[in-house]
PDB file of C-alpha atoms in Angstrom:
ATOM      1  CA  MET A   1     -40.713 -45.177  38.373  1.00  0.00           C
ATOM      2  CA  LYS A   2     -43.876 -44.173  36.453  1.00  0.00           C
ATOM      3  CA  LYS A   3     -42.865 -40.475  36.553  1.00  0.00           C
ATOM      4  CA  LEU A   4     -39.276 -41.263  35.429  1.00  0.00           C
ATOM      5  CA  LEU A   5     -40.577 -43.379  32.478  1.00  0.00           C
ATOM      6  CA  LEU A   6     -42.922 -40.499  31.399  1.00  0.00           C
ATOM      7  CA  SER A   7     -40.150 -38.003  31.669  1.00  0.00           C
ATOM      8  CA  LEU A   8     -37.872 -40.083  29.440  1.00  0.00           C
ATOM      9  CA  VAL A   9     -40.664 -40.486  26.919  1.00  0.00           C
ATOM     10  CA  ALA A  10     -41.182 -36.648  26.903  1.00  0.00           C
ATOM     11  CA  VAL A  11     -37.521 -35.950  26.437  1.00  0.00           C
ATOM     12  CA  ALA A  12     -37.353 -38.530  23.598  1.00  0.00           C
ATOM     13  CA  ALA A  13     -40.353 -36.847  21.860  1.00  0.00           C
ATOM     14  CA  ILE A  14     -38.841 -33.371  22.169  1.00  0.00           C
ATOM     15  CA  THR A  15     -35.441 -34.628  20.808  1.00  0.00           C
ATOM     16  CA  PHE A  16     -37.237 -36.389  17.870  1.00  0.00           C
ATOM     17  CA  GLY A  17     -39.308 -33.243  17.114  1.00  0.00           C
ATOM     18  CA  ALA A  18     -36.239 -31.085  16.977  1.00  0.00           C
ATOM     19  CA  ASN A  19     -34.401 -33.445  14.508  1.00  0.00           C
ATOM     20  CA  ALA A  20     -37.472 -34.479  12.457  1.00  0.00           C
ATOM     21  CA  GLN A  21     -36.857 -32.006   9.577  1.00  0.00           C
ATOM     22  CA  THR A  22     -33.025 -32.662   9.421  1.00  0.00           C
ATOM     23  CA  GLU A  23     -32.804 -36.356  10.156  1.00  0.00           C
ATOM     24  CA  LYS A  24     -31.041 -38.943   7.867  1.00  0.00           C
ATOM     25  CA  GLY A  25     -33.097 -39.863   4.712  1.00  0.00           C
ATOM     26  CA  LYS A  26     -35.029 -36.568   4.512  1.00  0.00           C
ATOM     27  CA  ILE A  27     -34.961 -34.296   1.395  1.00  0.00           C
ATOM     28  CA  ILE A  28     -34.592 -30.527   1.371  1.00  0.00           C
ATOM     29  CA  LEU A  29     -36.055 -28.438  -1.625  1.00  0.00           C
ATOM     30  CA  GLY A  30     -35.521 -24.717  -2.127  1.00  0.00           C
ATOM     31  CA  GLY A  31     -33.447 -22.355  -4.237  1.00  0.00           C
ATOM     32  CA  ASN A  32     -33.453 -18.670  -5.153  1.00  0.00           C
ATOM     33  CA  VAL A  33     -34.972 -16.354  -7.614  1.00  0.00           C
ATOM     34  CA  GLY A  34     -33.876 -12.805  -8.200  1.00  0.00           C
ATOM     35  CA  PHE A  35     -34.931  -9.965 -10.497  1.00  0.00           C
ATOM     36  CA  ASN A  36     -33.771  -6.340 -10.725  1.00  0.00           C
ATOM     37  CA  SER A  37     -34.373  -3.589 -13.346  1.00  0.00           C
ATOM     38  CA  THR A  38     -32.629  -0.301 -13.267  1.00  0.00           C
ATOM     39  CA  LYS A  39     -33.388   2.560 -15.775  1.00  0.00           C
ATOM     40  CA  VAL A  40     -30.747   5.288 -16.104  1.00  0.00           C
ATOM     41  CA  ASP A  41     -32.053   8.769 -17.253  1.00  0.00           C
ATOM     42  CA  GLY A  42     -31.353   9.090 -20.976  1.00  0.00           C
ATOM     43  CA  ALA A  43     -30.699   5.347 -21.558  1.00  0.00           C
ATOM     44  CA  ALA A  44     -32.723   3.624 -24.267  1.00  0.00           C
ATOM     45  CA  LYS A  45     -33.597   0.617 -22.239  1.00  0.00           C
ATOM     46  CA  ALA A  46     -33.360  -0.495 -18.562  1.00  0.00           C
ATOM     47  CA  ASP A  47     -30.514  -2.695 -17.239  1.00  0.00           C
ATOM     48  CA  VAL A  48     -31.980  -6.100 -16.306  1.00  0.00           C
ATOM     49  CA  ASN A  49     -30.717  -8.885 -13.924  1.00  0.00           C
ATOM     50  CA  PHE A  50     -32.572 -12.143 -13.526  1.00  0.00           C
ATOM     51  CA  SER A  51     -31.590 -15.365 -11.953  1.00  0.00           C
ATOM     52  CA  VAL A  52     -33.341 -18.718 -10.975  1.00  0.00           C
ATOM     53  CA  VAL A  53     -31.412 -21.439  -9.221  1.00  0.00           C
ATOM     54  CA  PRO A  54     -33.614 -24.236  -7.644  1.00  0.00           C
ATOM     55  CA  SER A  55     -31.777 -26.643  -5.389  1.00  0.00           C
ATOM     56  CA  VAL A  56     -32.351 -30.070  -3.852  1.00  0.00           C
ATOM     57  CA  GLY A  57     -30.430 -31.765  -1.054  1.00  0.00           C
ATOM     58  CA  PHE A  58     -30.429 -35.146   0.748  1.00  0.00           C
ATOM     59  CA  PHE A  59     -29.712 -35.741   4.389  1.00  0.00           C
ATOM     60  CA  VAL A  60     -26.886 -38.368   4.397  1.00  0.00           C
ATOM     61  CA  GLY A  61     -26.765 -38.198   8.256  1.00  0.00           C
ATOM     62  CA  ASN A  62     -28.677 -36.500  11.044  1.00  0.00           C
ATOM     63  CA  ASN A  63     -28.325 -32.630  10.553  1.00  0.00           C
ATOM     64  CA  PHE A  64     -26.017 -33.111   7.540  1.00  0.00           C
ATOM     65  CA  ALA A  65     -27.280 -32.634   3.961  1.00  0.00           C
ATOM     66  CA  VAL A  66     -25.516 -32.607   0.596  1.00  0.00           C
ATOM     67  CA  GLY A  67     -27.105 -31.400  -2.728  1.00  0.00           C
ATOM     68  CA  THR A  68     -26.880 -28.991  -5.656  1.00  0.00           C
ATOM     69  CA  GLY A  69     -28.488 -26.118  -7.213  1.00  0.00           C
ATOM     70  CA  VAL A  70     -28.857 -25.891 -10.990  1.00  0.00           C
ATOM     71  CA  GLY A  71     -30.076 -22.743 -12.734  1.00  0.00           C
ATOM     72  CA  TYR A  72     -29.592 -19.697 -15.080  1.00  0.00           C
ATOM     73  CA  ASN A  73     -28.345 -16.148 -14.629  1.00  0.00           C
ATOM     74  CA  TYR A  74     -29.122 -13.340 -17.073  1.00  0.00           C
ATOM     75  CA  ASN A  75     -27.582  -9.740 -16.861  1.00  0.00           C
ATOM     76  CA  LYS A  76     -28.106  -7.148 -19.606  1.00  0.00           C
ATOM     77  CA  SER A  77     -26.537  -3.762 -19.104  1.00  0.00           C
ATOM     78  CA  VAL A  78     -27.095  -0.870 -21.531  1.00  0.00           C
ATOM     79  CA  SER A  79     -24.750   1.290 -19.508  1.00  0.00           C
ATOM     80  CA  THR A  80     -21.734  -1.113 -19.814  1.00  0.00           C
ATOM     81  CA  ARG A  81     -22.940  -2.307 -23.176  1.00  0.00           C
ATOM     82  CA  ASN A  82     -22.811  -5.987 -22.643  1.00  0.00           C
ATOM     83  CA  GLN A  83     -25.175  -9.044 -21.880  1.00  0.00           C
ATOM     84  CA  ASN A  84     -24.065 -11.970 -19.777  1.00  0.00           C
ATOM     85  CA  GLU A  85     -25.939 -15.328 -19.769  1.00  0.00           C
ATOM     86  CA  ALA A  86     -24.738 -18.234 -17.745  1.00  0.00           C
ATOM     87  CA  PHE A  87     -25.762 -21.764 -16.723  1.00  0.00           C
ATOM     88  CA  GLU A  88     -25.001 -22.359 -13.059  1.00  0.00           C
ATOM     89  CA  VAL A  89     -24.314 -25.509 -10.937  1.00  0.00           C
ATOM     90  CA  ALA A  90     -23.777 -25.005  -7.174  1.00  0.00           C
ATOM     91  CA  PRO A  91     -23.087 -28.202  -5.203  1.00  0.00           C
ATOM     92  CA  PHE A  92     -23.282 -27.711  -1.430  1.00  0.00           C
ATOM     93  CA  GLY A  93     -22.946 -29.262   1.995  1.00  0.00           C
ATOM     94  CA  ARG A  94     -24.885 -27.981   5.006  1.00  0.00           C
ATOM     95  CA  TYR A  95     -24.790 -28.859   8.701  1.00  0.00           C
ATOM     96  CA  TYR A  96     -27.443 -27.931  11.258  1.00  0.00           C
ATOM     97  CA  VAL A  97     -26.906 -27.419  15.019  1.00  0.00           C
ATOM     98  CA  ASN A  98     -30.158 -27.600  17.252  1.00  0.00           C
ATOM     99  CA  LEU A  99     -30.738 -24.460  19.310  1.00  0.00           C
ATOM    100  CA  THR A 100     -34.345 -25.147  20.389  1.00  0.00           C
ATOM    101  CA  ASP A 101     -37.247 -27.246  19.070  1.00  0.00           C
ATOM    102  CA  GLN A 102     -37.926 -24.770  16.240  1.00  0.00           C
ATOM    103  CA  PHE A 103     -34.630 -22.963  15.868  1.00  0.00           C
ATOM    104  CA  LYS A 104     -31.435 -24.228  14.199  1.00  0.00           C
ATOM    105  CA  PHE A 105     -28.121 -22.629  13.294  1.00  0.00           C
ATOM    106  CA  PHE A 106     -26.590 -23.892  10.041  1.00  0.00           C
ATOM    107  CA  GLY A 107     -23.368 -23.497   8.162  1.00  0.00           C
ATOM    108  CA  GLN A 108     -23.258 -24.020   4.375  1.00  0.00           C
ATOM    109  CA  LEU A 109     -20.244 -24.712   2.162  1.00  0.00           C
ATOM    110  CA  SER A 110     -21.014 -24.252  -1.621  1.00  0.00           C
ATOM    111  CA  VAL A 111     -18.974 -24.441  -4.775  1.00  0.00           C
ATOM    112  CA  PRO A 112     -20.808 -22.385  -7.450  1.00  0.00           C
ATOM    113  CA  LEU A 113     -19.707 -23.027 -11.040  1.00  0.00           C
ATOM    114  CA  ALA A 114     -21.046 -20.884 -13.971  1.00  0.00           C
ATOM    115  CA  PHE A 115     -20.456 -21.076 -17.610  1.00  0.00           C
ATOM    116  CA  GLY A 116     -21.712 -18.452 -19.988  1.00  0.00           C
ATOM    117  CA  THR A 117     -21.476 -16.015 -22.853  1.00  0.00           C
ATOM    118  CA  VAL A 118     -20.815 -12.245 -23.320  1.00  0.00           C
ATOM    119  CA  LYS A 119     -22.591 -10.348 -26.076  1.00  0.00           C
ATOM    120  CA  ASP A 120     -22.321  -6.837 -27.254  1.00  0.00           C
ATOM    121  CA  VAL A 121     -25.260  -4.412 -26.504  1.00  0.00           C
ATOM    122  CA  ASN A 122     -25.541  -1.247 -28.611  1.00  0.00           C
ATOM    123  CA  THR A 123     -26.632   2.218 -27.420  1.00  0.00           C
ATOM    124  CA  THR A 124     -30.264   1.471 -28.257  1.00  0.00           C
ATOM    125  CA  GLY A 125     -30.196  -1.626 -26.014  1.00  0.00           C
ATOM    126  CA  ASP A 126     -30.297  -4.230 -28.815  1.00  0.00           C
ATOM    127  CA  THR A 127     -28.127  -7.317 -28.265  1.00  0.00           C
ATOM    128  CA  GLY A 128     -25.401  -7.854 -30.980  1.00  0.00           C
ATOM    129  CA  ALA A 129     -22.458 -10.185 -31.690  1.00  0.00           C
ATOM    130  CA  LYS A 130     -20.978 -12.707 -29.180  1.00  0.00           C
ATOM    131  CA  LEU A 131     -17.810 -11.259 -27.677  1.00  0.00           C
ATOM    132  CA  GLY A 132     -16.629 -14.241 -25.616  1.00  0.00           C
ATOM    133  CA  THR A 133     -17.268 -16.924 -23.068  1.00  0.00           C
ATOM    134  CA  THR A 134     -17.027 -16.783 -19.247  1.00  0.00           C
ATOM    135  CA  THR A 135     -16.189 -19.311 -16.558  1.00  0.00           C
ATOM    136  CA  SER A 136     -16.712 -18.792 -12.866  1.00  0.00           C
ATOM    137  CA  ILE A 137     -15.557 -21.047 -10.168  1.00  0.00           C
ATOM    138  CA  GLY A 138     -16.090 -20.129  -6.457  1.00  0.00           C
ATOM    139  CA  VAL A 139     -16.210 -21.301  -2.872  1.00  0.00           C
ATOM    140  CA  ASN A 140     -18.600 -19.795  -0.293  1.00  0.00           C
ATOM    141  CA  VAL A 141     -19.052 -20.426   3.466  1.00  0.00           C
ATOM    142  CA  ALA A 142     -22.272 -18.989   4.728  1.00  0.00           C
ATOM    143  CA  PRO A 143     -23.933 -19.089   8.220  1.00  0.00           C
ATOM    144  CA  GLY A 144     -27.561 -18.688   8.959  1.00  0.00           C
ATOM    145  CA  PHE A 145     -30.571 -19.614  11.093  1.00  0.00           C
ATOM    146  CA  ALA A 146     -33.587 -21.711  10.288  1.00  0.00           C
ATOM    147  CA  PHE A 147     -36.982 -21.292  11.989  1.00  0.00           C
ATOM    148  CA  PHE A 148     -39.417 -24.258  11.611  1.00  0.00           C
ATOM    149  CA  PRO A 149     -43.014 -23.246  12.101  1.00  0.00           C
ATOM    150  CA  ASN A 150     -43.809 -26.934  11.205  1.00  0.00           C
ATOM    151  CA  LYS A 151     -42.119 -30.219  10.082  1.00  0.00           C
ATOM    152  CA  LYS A 152     -42.213 -29.430   6.318  1.00  0.00           C
ATOM    153  CA  VAL A 153     -41.230 -25.669   6.111  1.00  0.00           C
ATOM    154  CA  GLY A 154     -38.091 -23.869   7.303  1.00  0.00           C
ATOM    155  CA  ILE A 155     -37.732 -20.078   7.039  1.00  0.00           C
ATOM    156  CA  GLU A 156     -34.102 -19.085   6.735  1.00  0.00           C
ATOM    157  CA  PHE A 157     -32.041 -15.972   7.573  1.00  0.00           C
ATOM    158  CA  SER A 158     -28.443 -15.957   6.346  1.00  0.00           C
ATOM    159  CA  VAL A 159     -25.546 -13.767   5.329  1.00  0.00           C
ATOM    160  CA  ASN A 160     -22.964 -14.339   2.488  1.00  0.00           C
ATOM    161  CA  GLY A 161     -19.995 -14.980   4.706  1.00  0.00           C
ATOM    162  CA  LEU A 162     -16.544 -15.915   3.413  1.00  0.00           C
ATOM    163  CA  GLY A 163     -16.080 -16.382  -0.384  1.00  0.00           C
ATOM    164  CA  TYR A 164     -13.603 -16.759  -3.205  1.00  0.00           C
ATOM    165  CA  GLU A 165     -14.194 -16.531  -6.887  1.00  0.00           C
ATOM    166  CA  ASN A 166     -12.021 -17.099 -10.072  1.00  0.00           C
ATOM    167  CA  PHE A 167     -13.679 -15.439 -13.058  1.00  0.00           C
ATOM    168  CA  THR A 168     -12.277 -15.971 -16.530  1.00  0.00           C
ATOM    169  CA  THR A 169     -13.381 -14.231 -19.807  1.00  0.00           C
ATOM    170  CA  LYS A 170     -12.101 -15.644 -23.076  1.00  0.00           C
ATOM    171  CA  ALA A 171     -12.384 -13.275 -26.105  1.00  0.00           C
ATOM    172  CA  GLU A 172     -14.207 -14.760 -29.171  1.00  0.00           C
ATOM    173  CA  ASN A 173     -11.965 -13.378 -31.922  1.00  0.00           C
ATOM    174  CA  THR A 174      -8.476 -13.663 -30.338  1.00  0.00           C
ATOM    175  CA  GLY A 175      -8.793 -16.339 -27.664  1.00  0.00           C
ATOM    176  CA  ALA A 176      -7.136 -13.948 -25.157  1.00  0.00           C
ATOM    177  CA  LYS A 177      -8.092 -14.721 -21.512  1.00  0.00           C
ATOM    178  CA  VAL A 178      -8.525 -12.244 -18.696  1.00  0.00           C
ATOM    179  CA  LYS A 179      -8.700 -13.759 -15.121  1.00  0.00           C
ATOM    180  CA  THR A 180      -9.997 -12.106 -11.983  1.00  0.00           C
ATOM    181  CA  ASN A 181      -9.575 -13.576  -8.582  1.00  0.00           C
ATOM    182  CA  SER A 182     -11.557 -12.221  -5.650  1.00  0.00           C
ATOM    183  CA  PHE A 183     -11.574 -13.172  -1.965  1.00  0.00           C
ATOM    184  CA  GLY A 184     -13.449 -11.564   0.849  1.00  0.00           C
ATOM    185  CA  LEU A 185     -15.828 -11.574   3.765  1.00  0.00           C
ATOM    186  CA  ASP A 186     -19.271 -10.285   3.021  1.00  0.00           C
ATOM    187  CA  ALA A 187     -21.155 -10.828   6.306  1.00  0.00           C
ATOM    188  CA  ASN A 188     -23.380  -7.726   5.753  1.00  0.00           C
ATOM    189  CA  THR A 189     -26.156  -8.064   8.409  1.00  0.00           C
ATOM    190  CA  PHE A 190     -27.836  -5.061   6.827  1.00  0.00           C
ATOM    191  CA  ALA A 191     -28.389  -6.981   3.553  1.00  0.00           C
ATOM    192  CA  PRO A 192     -29.425 -10.602   4.650  1.00  0.00           C
ATOM    193  CA  LYS A 193     -30.858 -13.284   2.588  1.00  0.00           C
ATOM    194  CA  LEU A 194     -34.316 -14.498   3.653  1.00  0.00           C
ATOM    195  CA  GLY A 195     -35.558 -17.750   2.150  1.00  0.00           C
ATOM    196  CA  VAL A 196     -37.926 -20.699   2.520  1.00  0.00           C
ATOM    197  CA  GLN A 197     -36.909 -24.405   2.300  1.00  0.00           C
ATOM    198  CA  PHE A 198     -39.226 -27.401   2.157  1.00  0.00           C
ATOM    199  CA  TYR A 199     -38.406 -30.685   3.980  1.00  0.00           C
ATOM    200  CA  PHE A 200     -39.745 -34.060   3.075  1.00  0.00           C
TER     201      PHE A 200
END
């Protein structure tokens, strides 16, 4: 009887340890930061891409979190002669499945929304007049794995997965709109995302 009781306590402790990071009431903090600079021979200045989108989520149930990311994207290209700046909001839902004590599989559904402006860039790389506004609405489903070296930190490996985007540009002078719809699968295992999330 004593051995059975000790066995049940051990199993309960292992189960609790596996769910401690993703149990109901916990908070997840993370996000992404990106920077890229490309200089074309003969161009006056380099093309620059920058983004920062911190995110926060709350576990509304065991292994299920909802939250949002809020951030900023900047893209200036001398070669295409335009500059895009956008404010981004990206609500998400994420569900975890326990594989072992320290490894979990997760699937994330997000709805990124971005609202920005387009400006002219001249041949010397200087920003000029506003050309229009942009609106982007998307849906992404992304799978991934999380490794928990301790109860507060999760190291994640994920791919983009399945996505849809509706991108609209509205011209400043005429009000004319150009809409682009894209849908595709981008599960490129040769270009994965690696990230860190914090659990409280």
